[in-house]
Short mmCIF file of C-alpha atoms (C1' of nucleotides) in Angstrom, two decimals:
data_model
loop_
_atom_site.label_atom_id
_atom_site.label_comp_id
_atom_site.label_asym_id
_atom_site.label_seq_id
_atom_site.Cartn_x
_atom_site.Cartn_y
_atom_site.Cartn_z
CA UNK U 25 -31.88 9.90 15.76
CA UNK U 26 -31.57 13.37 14.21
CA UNK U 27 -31.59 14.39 10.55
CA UNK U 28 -28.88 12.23 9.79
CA UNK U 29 -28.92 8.64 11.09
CA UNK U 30 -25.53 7.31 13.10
CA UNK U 31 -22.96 8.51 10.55
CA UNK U 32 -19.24 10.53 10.86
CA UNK U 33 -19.41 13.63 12.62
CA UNK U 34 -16.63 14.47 9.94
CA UNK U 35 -17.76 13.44 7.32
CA UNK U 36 -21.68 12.76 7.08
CA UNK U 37 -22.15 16.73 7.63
CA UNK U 38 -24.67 17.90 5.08
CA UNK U 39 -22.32 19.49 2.59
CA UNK U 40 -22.12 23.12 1.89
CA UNK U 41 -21.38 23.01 -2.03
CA UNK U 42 -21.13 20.40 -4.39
CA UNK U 43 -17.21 19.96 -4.15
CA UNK U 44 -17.69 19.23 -0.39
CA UNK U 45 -20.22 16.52 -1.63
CA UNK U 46 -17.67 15.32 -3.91
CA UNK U 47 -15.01 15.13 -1.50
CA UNK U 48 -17.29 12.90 0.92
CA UNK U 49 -18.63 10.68 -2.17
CA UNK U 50 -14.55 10.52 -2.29
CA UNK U 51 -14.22 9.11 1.50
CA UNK U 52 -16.99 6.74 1.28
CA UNK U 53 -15.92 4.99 -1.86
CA UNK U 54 -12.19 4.52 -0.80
CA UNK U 55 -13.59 3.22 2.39
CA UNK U 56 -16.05 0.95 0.56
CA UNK U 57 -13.79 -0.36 -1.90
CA UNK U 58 -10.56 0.43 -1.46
CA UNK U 59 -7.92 2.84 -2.74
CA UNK U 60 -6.81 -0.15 -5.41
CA UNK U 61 -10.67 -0.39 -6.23
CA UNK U 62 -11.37 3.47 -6.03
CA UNK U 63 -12.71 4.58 -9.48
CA UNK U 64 -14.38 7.48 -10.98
CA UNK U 65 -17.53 5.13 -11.67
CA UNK U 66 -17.61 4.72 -7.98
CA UNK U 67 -16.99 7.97 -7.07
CA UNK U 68 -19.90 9.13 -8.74
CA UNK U 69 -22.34 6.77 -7.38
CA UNK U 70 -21.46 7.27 -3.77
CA UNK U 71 -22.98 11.33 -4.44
CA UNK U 72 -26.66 11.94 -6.06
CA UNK U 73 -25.38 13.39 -8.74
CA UNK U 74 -24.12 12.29 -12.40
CA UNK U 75 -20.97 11.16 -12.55
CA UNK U 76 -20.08 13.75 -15.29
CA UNK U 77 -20.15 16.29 -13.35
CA UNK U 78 -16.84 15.49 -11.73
CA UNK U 79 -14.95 16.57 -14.69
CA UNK U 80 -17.05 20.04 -14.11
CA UNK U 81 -15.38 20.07 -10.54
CA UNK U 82 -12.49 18.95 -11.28
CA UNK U 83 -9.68 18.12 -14.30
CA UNK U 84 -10.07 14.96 -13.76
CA UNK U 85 -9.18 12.03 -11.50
CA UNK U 86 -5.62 12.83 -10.62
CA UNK U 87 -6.73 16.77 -9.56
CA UNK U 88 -9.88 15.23 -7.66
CA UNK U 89 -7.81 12.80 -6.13
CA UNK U 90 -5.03 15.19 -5.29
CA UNK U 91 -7.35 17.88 -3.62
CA UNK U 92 -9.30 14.86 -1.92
CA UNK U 93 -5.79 14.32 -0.38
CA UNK U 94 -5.55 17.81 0.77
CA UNK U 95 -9.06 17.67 1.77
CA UNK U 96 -8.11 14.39 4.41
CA UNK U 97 -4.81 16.09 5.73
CA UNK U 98 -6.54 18.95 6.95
CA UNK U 99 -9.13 17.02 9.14
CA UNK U 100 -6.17 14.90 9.98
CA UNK U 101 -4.36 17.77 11.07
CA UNK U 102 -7.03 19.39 13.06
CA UNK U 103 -7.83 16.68 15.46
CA UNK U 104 -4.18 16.61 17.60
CA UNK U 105 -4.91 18.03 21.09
CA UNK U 106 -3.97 21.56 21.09
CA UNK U 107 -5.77 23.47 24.47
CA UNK U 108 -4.01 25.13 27.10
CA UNK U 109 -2.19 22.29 29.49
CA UNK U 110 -0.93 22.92 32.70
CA UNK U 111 2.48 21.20 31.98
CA UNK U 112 4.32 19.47 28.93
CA UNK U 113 4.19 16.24 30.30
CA UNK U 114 0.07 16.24 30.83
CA UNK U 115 0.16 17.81 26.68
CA UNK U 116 2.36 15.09 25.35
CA UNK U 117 0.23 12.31 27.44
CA UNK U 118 -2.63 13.74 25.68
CA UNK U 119 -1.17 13.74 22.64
CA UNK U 120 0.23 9.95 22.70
CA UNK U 121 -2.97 9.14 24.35
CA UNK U 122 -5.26 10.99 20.93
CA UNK U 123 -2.85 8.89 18.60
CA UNK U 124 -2.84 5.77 20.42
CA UNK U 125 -6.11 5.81 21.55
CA UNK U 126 -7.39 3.25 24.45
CA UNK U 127 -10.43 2.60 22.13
CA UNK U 128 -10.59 3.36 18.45
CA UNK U 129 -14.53 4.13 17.19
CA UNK U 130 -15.02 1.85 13.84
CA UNK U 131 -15.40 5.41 12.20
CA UNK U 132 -12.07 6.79 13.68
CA UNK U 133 -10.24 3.72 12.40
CA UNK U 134 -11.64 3.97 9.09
CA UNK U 135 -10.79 7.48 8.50
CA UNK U 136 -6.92 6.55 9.84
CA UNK U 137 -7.52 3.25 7.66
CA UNK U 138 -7.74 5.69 4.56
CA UNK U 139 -4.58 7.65 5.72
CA UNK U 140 -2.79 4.83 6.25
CA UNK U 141 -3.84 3.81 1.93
CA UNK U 142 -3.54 7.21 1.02
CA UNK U 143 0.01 7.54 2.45
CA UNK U 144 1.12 4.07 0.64
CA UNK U 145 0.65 6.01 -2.73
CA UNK U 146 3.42 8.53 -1.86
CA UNK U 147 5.69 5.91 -2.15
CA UNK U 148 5.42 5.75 -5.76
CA UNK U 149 3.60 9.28 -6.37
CA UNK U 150 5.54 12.57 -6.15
CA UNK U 151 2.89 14.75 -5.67
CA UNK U 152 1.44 12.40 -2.73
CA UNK U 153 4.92 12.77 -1.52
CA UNK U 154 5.38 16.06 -0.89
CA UNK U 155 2.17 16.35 1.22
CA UNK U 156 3.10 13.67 3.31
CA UNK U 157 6.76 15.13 3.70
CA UNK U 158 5.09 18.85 4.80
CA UNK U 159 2.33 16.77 6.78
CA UNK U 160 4.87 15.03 8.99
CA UNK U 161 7.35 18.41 9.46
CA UNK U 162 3.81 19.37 10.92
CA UNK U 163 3.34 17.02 13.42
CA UNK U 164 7.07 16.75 14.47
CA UNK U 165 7.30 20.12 14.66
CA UNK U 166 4.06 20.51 17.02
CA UNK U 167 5.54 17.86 18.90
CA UNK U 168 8.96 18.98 19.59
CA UNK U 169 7.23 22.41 20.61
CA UNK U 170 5.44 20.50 23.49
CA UNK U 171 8.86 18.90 24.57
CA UNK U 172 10.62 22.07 24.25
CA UNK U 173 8.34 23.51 26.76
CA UNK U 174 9.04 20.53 29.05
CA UNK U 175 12.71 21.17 28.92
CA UNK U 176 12.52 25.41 29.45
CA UNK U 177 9.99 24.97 31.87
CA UNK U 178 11.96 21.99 33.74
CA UNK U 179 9.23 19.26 33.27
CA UNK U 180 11.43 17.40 31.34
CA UNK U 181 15.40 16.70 31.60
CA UNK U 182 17.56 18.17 29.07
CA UNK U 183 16.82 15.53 25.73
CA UNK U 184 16.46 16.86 21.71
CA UNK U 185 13.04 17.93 21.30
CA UNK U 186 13.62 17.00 17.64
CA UNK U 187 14.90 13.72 18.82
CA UNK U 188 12.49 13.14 20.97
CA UNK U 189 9.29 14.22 18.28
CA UNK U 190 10.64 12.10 15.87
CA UNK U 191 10.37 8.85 17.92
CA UNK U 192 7.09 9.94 19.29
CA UNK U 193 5.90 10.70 15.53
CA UNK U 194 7.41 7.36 14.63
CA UNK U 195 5.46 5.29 16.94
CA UNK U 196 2.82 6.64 16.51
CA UNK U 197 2.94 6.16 12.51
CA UNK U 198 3.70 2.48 13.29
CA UNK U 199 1.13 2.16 15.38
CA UNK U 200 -1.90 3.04 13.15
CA UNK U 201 0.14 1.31 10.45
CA UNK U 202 -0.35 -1.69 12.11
CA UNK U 203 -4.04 -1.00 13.17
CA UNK U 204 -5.28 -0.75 9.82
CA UNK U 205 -3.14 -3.49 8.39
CA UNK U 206 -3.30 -6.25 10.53
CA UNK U 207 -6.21 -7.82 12.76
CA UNK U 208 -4.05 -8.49 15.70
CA UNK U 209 -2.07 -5.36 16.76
CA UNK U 210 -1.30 -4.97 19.97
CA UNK U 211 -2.10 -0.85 20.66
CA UNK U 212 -2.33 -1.12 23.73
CA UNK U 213 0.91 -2.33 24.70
CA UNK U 214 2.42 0.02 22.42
CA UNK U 215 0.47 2.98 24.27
CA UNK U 216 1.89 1.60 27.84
CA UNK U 217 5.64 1.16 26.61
CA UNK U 218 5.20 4.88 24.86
CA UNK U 219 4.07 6.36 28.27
CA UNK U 220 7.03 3.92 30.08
CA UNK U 221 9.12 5.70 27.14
CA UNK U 222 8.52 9.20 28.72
CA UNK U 223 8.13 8.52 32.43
CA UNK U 224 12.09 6.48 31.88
CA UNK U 225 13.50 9.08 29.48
CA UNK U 226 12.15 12.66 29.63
CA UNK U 227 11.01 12.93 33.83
CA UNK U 228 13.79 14.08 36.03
CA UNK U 229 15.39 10.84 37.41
CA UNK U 230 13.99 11.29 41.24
CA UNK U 231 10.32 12.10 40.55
CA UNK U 232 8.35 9.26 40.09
CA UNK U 233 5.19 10.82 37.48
CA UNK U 234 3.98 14.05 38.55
CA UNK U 235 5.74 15.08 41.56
CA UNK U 236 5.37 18.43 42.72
CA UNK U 237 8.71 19.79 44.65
CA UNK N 8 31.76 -6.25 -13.45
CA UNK N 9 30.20 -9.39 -12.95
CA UNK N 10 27.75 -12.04 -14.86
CA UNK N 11 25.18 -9.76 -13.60
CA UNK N 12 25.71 -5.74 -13.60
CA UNK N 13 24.85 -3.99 -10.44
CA UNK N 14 21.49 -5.16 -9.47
CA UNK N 15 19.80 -6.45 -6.52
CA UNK N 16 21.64 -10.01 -4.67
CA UNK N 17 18.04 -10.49 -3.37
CA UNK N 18 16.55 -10.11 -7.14
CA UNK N 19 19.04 -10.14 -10.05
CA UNK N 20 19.79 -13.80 -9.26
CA UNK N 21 19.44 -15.84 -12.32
CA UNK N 22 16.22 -17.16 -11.51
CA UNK N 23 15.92 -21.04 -11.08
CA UNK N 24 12.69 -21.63 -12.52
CA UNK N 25 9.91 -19.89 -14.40
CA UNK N 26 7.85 -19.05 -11.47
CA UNK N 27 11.11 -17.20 -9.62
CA UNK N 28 11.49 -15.07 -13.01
CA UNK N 29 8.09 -14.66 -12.84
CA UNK N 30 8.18 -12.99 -9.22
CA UNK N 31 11.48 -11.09 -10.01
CA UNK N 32 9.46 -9.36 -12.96
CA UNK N 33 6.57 -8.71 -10.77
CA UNK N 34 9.49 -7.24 -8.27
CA UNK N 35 10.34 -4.98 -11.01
CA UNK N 36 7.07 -3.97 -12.44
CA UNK N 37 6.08 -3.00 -8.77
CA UNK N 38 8.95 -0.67 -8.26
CA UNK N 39 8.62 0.73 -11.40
CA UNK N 40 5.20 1.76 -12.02
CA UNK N 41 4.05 1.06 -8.33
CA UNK N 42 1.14 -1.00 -6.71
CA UNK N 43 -1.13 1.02 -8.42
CA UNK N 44 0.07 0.61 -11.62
CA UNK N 45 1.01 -2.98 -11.56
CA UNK N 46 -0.88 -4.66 -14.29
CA UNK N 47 -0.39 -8.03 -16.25
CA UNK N 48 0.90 -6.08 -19.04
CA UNK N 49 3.63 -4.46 -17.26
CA UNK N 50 4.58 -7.49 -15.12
CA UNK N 51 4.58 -9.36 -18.88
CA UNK N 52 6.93 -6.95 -19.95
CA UNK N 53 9.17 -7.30 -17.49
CA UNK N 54 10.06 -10.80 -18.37
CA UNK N 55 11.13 -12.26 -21.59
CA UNK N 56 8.51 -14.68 -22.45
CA UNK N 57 4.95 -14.37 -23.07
CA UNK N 58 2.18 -12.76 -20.87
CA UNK N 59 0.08 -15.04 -21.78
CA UNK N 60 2.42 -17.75 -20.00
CA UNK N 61 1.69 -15.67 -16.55
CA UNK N 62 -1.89 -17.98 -16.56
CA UNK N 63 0.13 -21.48 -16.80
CA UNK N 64 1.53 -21.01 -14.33
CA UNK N 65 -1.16 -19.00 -11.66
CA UNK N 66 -4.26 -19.22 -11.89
CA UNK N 67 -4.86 -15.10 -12.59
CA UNK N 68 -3.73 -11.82 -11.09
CA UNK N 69 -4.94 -12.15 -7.59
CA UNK N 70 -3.32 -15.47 -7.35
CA UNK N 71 -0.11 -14.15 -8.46
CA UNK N 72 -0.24 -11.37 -6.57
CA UNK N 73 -0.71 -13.54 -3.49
CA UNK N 74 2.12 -15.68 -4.19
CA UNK N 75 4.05 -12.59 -4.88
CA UNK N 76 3.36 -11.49 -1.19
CA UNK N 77 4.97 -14.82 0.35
CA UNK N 78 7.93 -14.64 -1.82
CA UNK N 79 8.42 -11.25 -0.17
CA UNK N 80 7.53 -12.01 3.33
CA UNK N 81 9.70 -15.07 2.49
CA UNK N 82 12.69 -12.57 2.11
CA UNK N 83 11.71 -9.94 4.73
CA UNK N 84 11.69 -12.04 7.29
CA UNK N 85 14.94 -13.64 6.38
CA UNK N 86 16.54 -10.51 6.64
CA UNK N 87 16.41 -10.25 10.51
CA UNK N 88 19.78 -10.35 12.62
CA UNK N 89 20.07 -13.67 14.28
CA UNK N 90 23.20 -14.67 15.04
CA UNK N 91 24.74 -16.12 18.19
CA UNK N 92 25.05 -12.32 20.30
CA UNK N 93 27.39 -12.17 23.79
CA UNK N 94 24.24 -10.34 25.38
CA UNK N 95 20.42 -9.46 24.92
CA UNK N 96 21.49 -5.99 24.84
CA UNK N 97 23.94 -6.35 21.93
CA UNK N 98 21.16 -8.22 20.31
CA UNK N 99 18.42 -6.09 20.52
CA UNK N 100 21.12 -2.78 19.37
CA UNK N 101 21.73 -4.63 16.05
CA UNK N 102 18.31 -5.44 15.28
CA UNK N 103 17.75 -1.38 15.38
CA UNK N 104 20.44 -0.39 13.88
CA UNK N 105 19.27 -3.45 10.99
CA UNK N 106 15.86 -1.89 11.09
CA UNK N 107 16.31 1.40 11.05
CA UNK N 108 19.89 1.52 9.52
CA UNK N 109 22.32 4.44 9.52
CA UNK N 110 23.09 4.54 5.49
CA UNK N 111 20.51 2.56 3.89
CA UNK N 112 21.56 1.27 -0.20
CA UNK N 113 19.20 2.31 -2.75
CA UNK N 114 18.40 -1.18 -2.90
CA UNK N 115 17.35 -1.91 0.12
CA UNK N 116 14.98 1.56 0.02
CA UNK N 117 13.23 -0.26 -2.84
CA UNK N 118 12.47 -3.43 -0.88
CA UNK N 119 10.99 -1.73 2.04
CA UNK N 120 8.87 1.10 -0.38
CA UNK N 121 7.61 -2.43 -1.78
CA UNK N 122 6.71 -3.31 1.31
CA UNK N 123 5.11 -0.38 2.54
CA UNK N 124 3.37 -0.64 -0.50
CA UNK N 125 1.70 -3.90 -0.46
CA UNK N 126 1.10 -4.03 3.38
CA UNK N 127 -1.60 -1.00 2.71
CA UNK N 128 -3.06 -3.33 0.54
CA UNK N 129 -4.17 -4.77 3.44
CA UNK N 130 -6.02 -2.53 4.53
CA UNK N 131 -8.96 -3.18 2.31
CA UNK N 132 -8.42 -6.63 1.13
CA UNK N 133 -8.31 -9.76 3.54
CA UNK N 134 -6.01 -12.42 2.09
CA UNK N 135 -3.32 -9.27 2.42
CA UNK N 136 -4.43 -8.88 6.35
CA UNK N 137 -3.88 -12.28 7.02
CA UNK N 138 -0.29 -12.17 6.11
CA UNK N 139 0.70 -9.12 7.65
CA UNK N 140 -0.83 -10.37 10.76
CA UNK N 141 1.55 -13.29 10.85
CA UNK N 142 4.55 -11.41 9.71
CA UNK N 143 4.16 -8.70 12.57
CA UNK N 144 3.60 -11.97 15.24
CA UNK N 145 6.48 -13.25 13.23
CA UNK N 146 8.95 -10.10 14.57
CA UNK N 147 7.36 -9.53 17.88
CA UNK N 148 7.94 -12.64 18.88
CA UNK N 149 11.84 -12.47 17.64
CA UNK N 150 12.14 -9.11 19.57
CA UNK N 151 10.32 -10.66 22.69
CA UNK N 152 12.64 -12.98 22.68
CA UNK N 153 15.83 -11.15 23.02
CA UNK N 154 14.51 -9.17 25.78
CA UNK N 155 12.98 -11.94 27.59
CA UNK N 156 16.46 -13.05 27.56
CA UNK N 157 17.79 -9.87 28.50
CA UNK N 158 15.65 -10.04 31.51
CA UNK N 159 16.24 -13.18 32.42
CA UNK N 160 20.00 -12.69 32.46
CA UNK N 161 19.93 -9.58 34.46
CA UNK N 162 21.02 -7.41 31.14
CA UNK N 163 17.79 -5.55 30.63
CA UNK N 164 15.42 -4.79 34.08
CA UNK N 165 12.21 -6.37 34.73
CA UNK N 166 10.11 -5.12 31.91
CA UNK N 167 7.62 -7.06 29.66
CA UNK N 168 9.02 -8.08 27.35
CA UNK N 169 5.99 -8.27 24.92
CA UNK N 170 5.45 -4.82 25.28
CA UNK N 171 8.71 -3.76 24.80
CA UNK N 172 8.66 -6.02 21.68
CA UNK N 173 5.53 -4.59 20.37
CA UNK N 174 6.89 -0.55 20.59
CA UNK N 175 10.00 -1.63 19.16
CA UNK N 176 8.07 -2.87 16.20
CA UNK N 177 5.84 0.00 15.40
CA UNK N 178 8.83 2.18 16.22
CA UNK N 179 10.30 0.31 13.52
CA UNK N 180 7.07 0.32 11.19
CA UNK N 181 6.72 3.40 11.23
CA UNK N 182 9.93 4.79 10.41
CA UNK N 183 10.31 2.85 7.22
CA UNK N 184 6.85 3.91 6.26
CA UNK N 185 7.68 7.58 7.00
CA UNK N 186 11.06 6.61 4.93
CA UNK N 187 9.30 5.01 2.28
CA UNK N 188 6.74 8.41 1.48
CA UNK N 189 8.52 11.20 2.47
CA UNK N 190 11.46 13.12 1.45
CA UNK N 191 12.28 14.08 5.30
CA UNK N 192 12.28 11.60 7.26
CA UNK N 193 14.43 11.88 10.03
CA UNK N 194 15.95 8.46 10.71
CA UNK N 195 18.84 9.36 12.26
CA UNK N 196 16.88 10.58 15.01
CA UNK N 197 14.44 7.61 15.30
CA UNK N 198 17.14 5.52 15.36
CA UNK N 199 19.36 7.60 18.12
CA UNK N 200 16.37 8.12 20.20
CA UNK N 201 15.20 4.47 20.08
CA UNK N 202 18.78 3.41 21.00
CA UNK N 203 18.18 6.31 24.09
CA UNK N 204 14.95 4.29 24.82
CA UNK N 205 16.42 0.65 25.23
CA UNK N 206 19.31 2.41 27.85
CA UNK N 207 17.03 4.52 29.91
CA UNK N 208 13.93 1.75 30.20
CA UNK N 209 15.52 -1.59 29.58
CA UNK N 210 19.15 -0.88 31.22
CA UNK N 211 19.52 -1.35 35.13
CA UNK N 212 19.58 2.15 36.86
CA UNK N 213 23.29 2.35 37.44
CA UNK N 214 25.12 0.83 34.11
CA UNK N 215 26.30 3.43 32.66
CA UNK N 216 25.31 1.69 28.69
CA UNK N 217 27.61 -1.55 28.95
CA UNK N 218 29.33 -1.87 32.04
CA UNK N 219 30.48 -5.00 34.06
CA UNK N 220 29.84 -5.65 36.86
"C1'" DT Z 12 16.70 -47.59 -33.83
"C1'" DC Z 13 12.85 -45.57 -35.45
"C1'" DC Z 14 8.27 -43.56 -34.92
"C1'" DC Z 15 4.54 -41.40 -32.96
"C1'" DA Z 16 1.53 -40.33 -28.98
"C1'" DT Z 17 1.72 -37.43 -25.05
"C1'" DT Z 18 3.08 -33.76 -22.33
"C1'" DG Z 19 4.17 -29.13 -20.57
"C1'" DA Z 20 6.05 -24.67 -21.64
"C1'" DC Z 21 5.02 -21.14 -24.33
"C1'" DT Z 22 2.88 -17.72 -27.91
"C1'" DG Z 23 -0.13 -14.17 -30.49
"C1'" DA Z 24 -4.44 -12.81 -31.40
"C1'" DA Z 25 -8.66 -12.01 -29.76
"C1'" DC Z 26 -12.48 -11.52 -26.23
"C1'" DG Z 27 -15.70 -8.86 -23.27
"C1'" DT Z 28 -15.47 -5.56 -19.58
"C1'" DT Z 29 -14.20 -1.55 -17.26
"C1'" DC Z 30 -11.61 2.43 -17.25
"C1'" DA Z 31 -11.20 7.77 -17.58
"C1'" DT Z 32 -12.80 11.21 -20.34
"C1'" DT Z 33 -15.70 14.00 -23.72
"C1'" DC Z 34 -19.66 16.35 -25.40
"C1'" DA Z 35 -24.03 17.93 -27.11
"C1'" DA Z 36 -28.07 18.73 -24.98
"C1'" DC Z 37 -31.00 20.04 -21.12
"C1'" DC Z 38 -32.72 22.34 -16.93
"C1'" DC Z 39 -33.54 26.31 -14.24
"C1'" DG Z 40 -32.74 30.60 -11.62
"C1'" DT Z 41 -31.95 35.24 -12.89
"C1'" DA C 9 -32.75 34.50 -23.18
"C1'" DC C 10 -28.74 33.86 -20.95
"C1'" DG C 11 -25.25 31.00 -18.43
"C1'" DG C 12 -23.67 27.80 -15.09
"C1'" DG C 13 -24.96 23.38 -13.11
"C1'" DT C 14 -26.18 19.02 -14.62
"C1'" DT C 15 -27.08 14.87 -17.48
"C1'" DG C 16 -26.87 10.41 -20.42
"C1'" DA C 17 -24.78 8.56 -24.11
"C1'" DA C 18 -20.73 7.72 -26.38
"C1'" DT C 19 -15.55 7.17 -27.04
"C1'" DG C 20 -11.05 4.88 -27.36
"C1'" DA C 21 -7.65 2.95 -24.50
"C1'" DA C 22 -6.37 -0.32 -21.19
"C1'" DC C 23 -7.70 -3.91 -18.38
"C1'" DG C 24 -7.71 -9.20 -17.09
"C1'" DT C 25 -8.54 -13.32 -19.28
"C1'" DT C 26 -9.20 -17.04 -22.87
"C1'" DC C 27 -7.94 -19.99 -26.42
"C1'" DA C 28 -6.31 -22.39 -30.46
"C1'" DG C 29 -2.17 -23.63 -31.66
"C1'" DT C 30 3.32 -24.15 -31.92
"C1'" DC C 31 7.32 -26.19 -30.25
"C1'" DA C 32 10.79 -29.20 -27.85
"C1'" DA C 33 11.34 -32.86 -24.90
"C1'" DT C 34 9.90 -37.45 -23.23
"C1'" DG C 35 8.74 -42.28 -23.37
"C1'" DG C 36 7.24 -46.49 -24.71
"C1'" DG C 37 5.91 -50.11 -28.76
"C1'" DA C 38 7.46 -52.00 -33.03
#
DNA sequence: TCCCATTGACTGAACGTTCATTCAACCCGT
DNA sequence: ACGGGTTGAATGAACGTTCAGTCAATGGGA
């Protein structure tokens, strides 16, 4: 045990300035109690300081709220696989294999658990909306790079990248939905048909996975 | 112009009984000022009589609310295509194109946003869970189904059909979630790519997409 | 046939609690 | 002694819930 005792390497970081502090007080109480429970009240006692002080930070619930959003997109963001692969097909494995994982930490699937709460409010809440809308166009567009490459560099046969990210991104989105939703998804047959998915549709018809000619 | 004008054949059915009217107003407060602003106010409002009437008949918010989930689940689950189908395959193609339809009514937008909505409720609260868990058994098993038959009458190849079942239906989750909070989701593509998924995994090597034999 | 006791649907006003937000005052490093 | 970070107390609005009471319909006993 170090300074700080079994906690999220994202999250559990000593904070730099106070609005970082906020922003963590922010995670922990949607995790604790929900976003349908998450109040300012709560807020505040999830951080050592007065409660008050928010409204220093911030305008007030919707503008701490809204830059707690940005705040979780960003770490969302930065965790897709992004080093150098040798091929498209080993990138886009490691991809599907990041957002399908084989096993999920409890911390992991609480912080997807909050994205999957924090996306729900988008459905009624323009602003939410329109972060979600540029947050996907990321990920698609990431994706359909990788399968792109596949199809230049002859890894893959000659499908819509944008096609192609769009079911991947889909999945995936279904996937986590389901995860944090329900008690008895079944993630791991979705991760083995979303491989079969590839192997059938993108690999050149002869080579069965990772032949070499 | 009917009895009723241009509402919802699922909702904007005289209601039978006060409890139906009760649910169609909590419908219509949900869509309106979302889950997070669904209060016993606005659901009150939505319906001619009294608020006070709303604790008659249920015992207080979270019971309503609960109810409120069945009656949807009730009529999501109704929805599915079912009819007799010539083959698995046909089957299985108008389930997709039901789930993730080419030109979906406004209407029909609504239902699923509510949807989306209250299934991230269950992300924090357990009664919500349960429910989901037994509506997503509910629609794997239906898909598992039609492919087990598919298999079993030489349409579809040897595949598991539980697996297949459970991609289909995060395929499908996660599209009308992406539908439900963004403004750019691309649907079209989901849909064409998940139809390019059935062919190239489930379809025997040589059928072409619907030949005879 | 009349009457009244009983019921269930329904109402309006009120309750205590919790909500987001404000603000005057305080602390403390410079 | 100045100014930004910080605080506790206070505010009104909105929340879910309660409750005494009205009303129309029902059903026996006289």
């Amino acid at each position: 045990m170090n300074v700080q005792s079994m906690g999220s390497p994202l999250f559990d970081t000593e904070p730099t300035d106070t609005r970082e502090a906020i922003m963590q007080a922010t995670y922990r109480a949607l995790r604790t109690h929900g976003y349908a429970g998450l109040t300012i009240q709560r807020i505040g006692d999830e951080f050592p300081k007065s409660k008050s002080l928010l409204y220093h930070h911030y305008d007030g619930k919707d503008d701490l709220l809204l830059e707690f959003l940005s705040f979780m997109l960003e770490r969302f963001e930065e965790t897709i696989p992004d080093r150098e692969y040798d091929d498209a097909h080993d990138h886009l494995t490691a991809i599907v294999d990041h957002a399908v994982p084989e096993d999920l930490d409890p911390e992991r699937a609480e912080f997807r658990a909050a994205m999957v709460e924090l996306r729900a409010q988008a459905a009624s809440d323009t602003a939410y909306r329109e972060h979600f809308t540029r947050n996907d166009r990321f990920f698609r567009d990431r994706f359909a790079t990788v399968v792109a490459r596949g199809v230049k560099e002859g890894t893959f046969r000659e499908v819509d990248p944008d096609r192609v990210a769009a079911m991947v991104l889909a999945t995936v989105h279904g996937a986590m939905q389901e995860e944090a939703t329900t008690d008895g998804a079944e993630t791991a047959d979705v991760r083995g048909e979303l491989r079969a998915y590839i192997e059938s549709r993108l690999l050149p018809p002869d080579s069965p996975s990772g032949v070499v000619e």
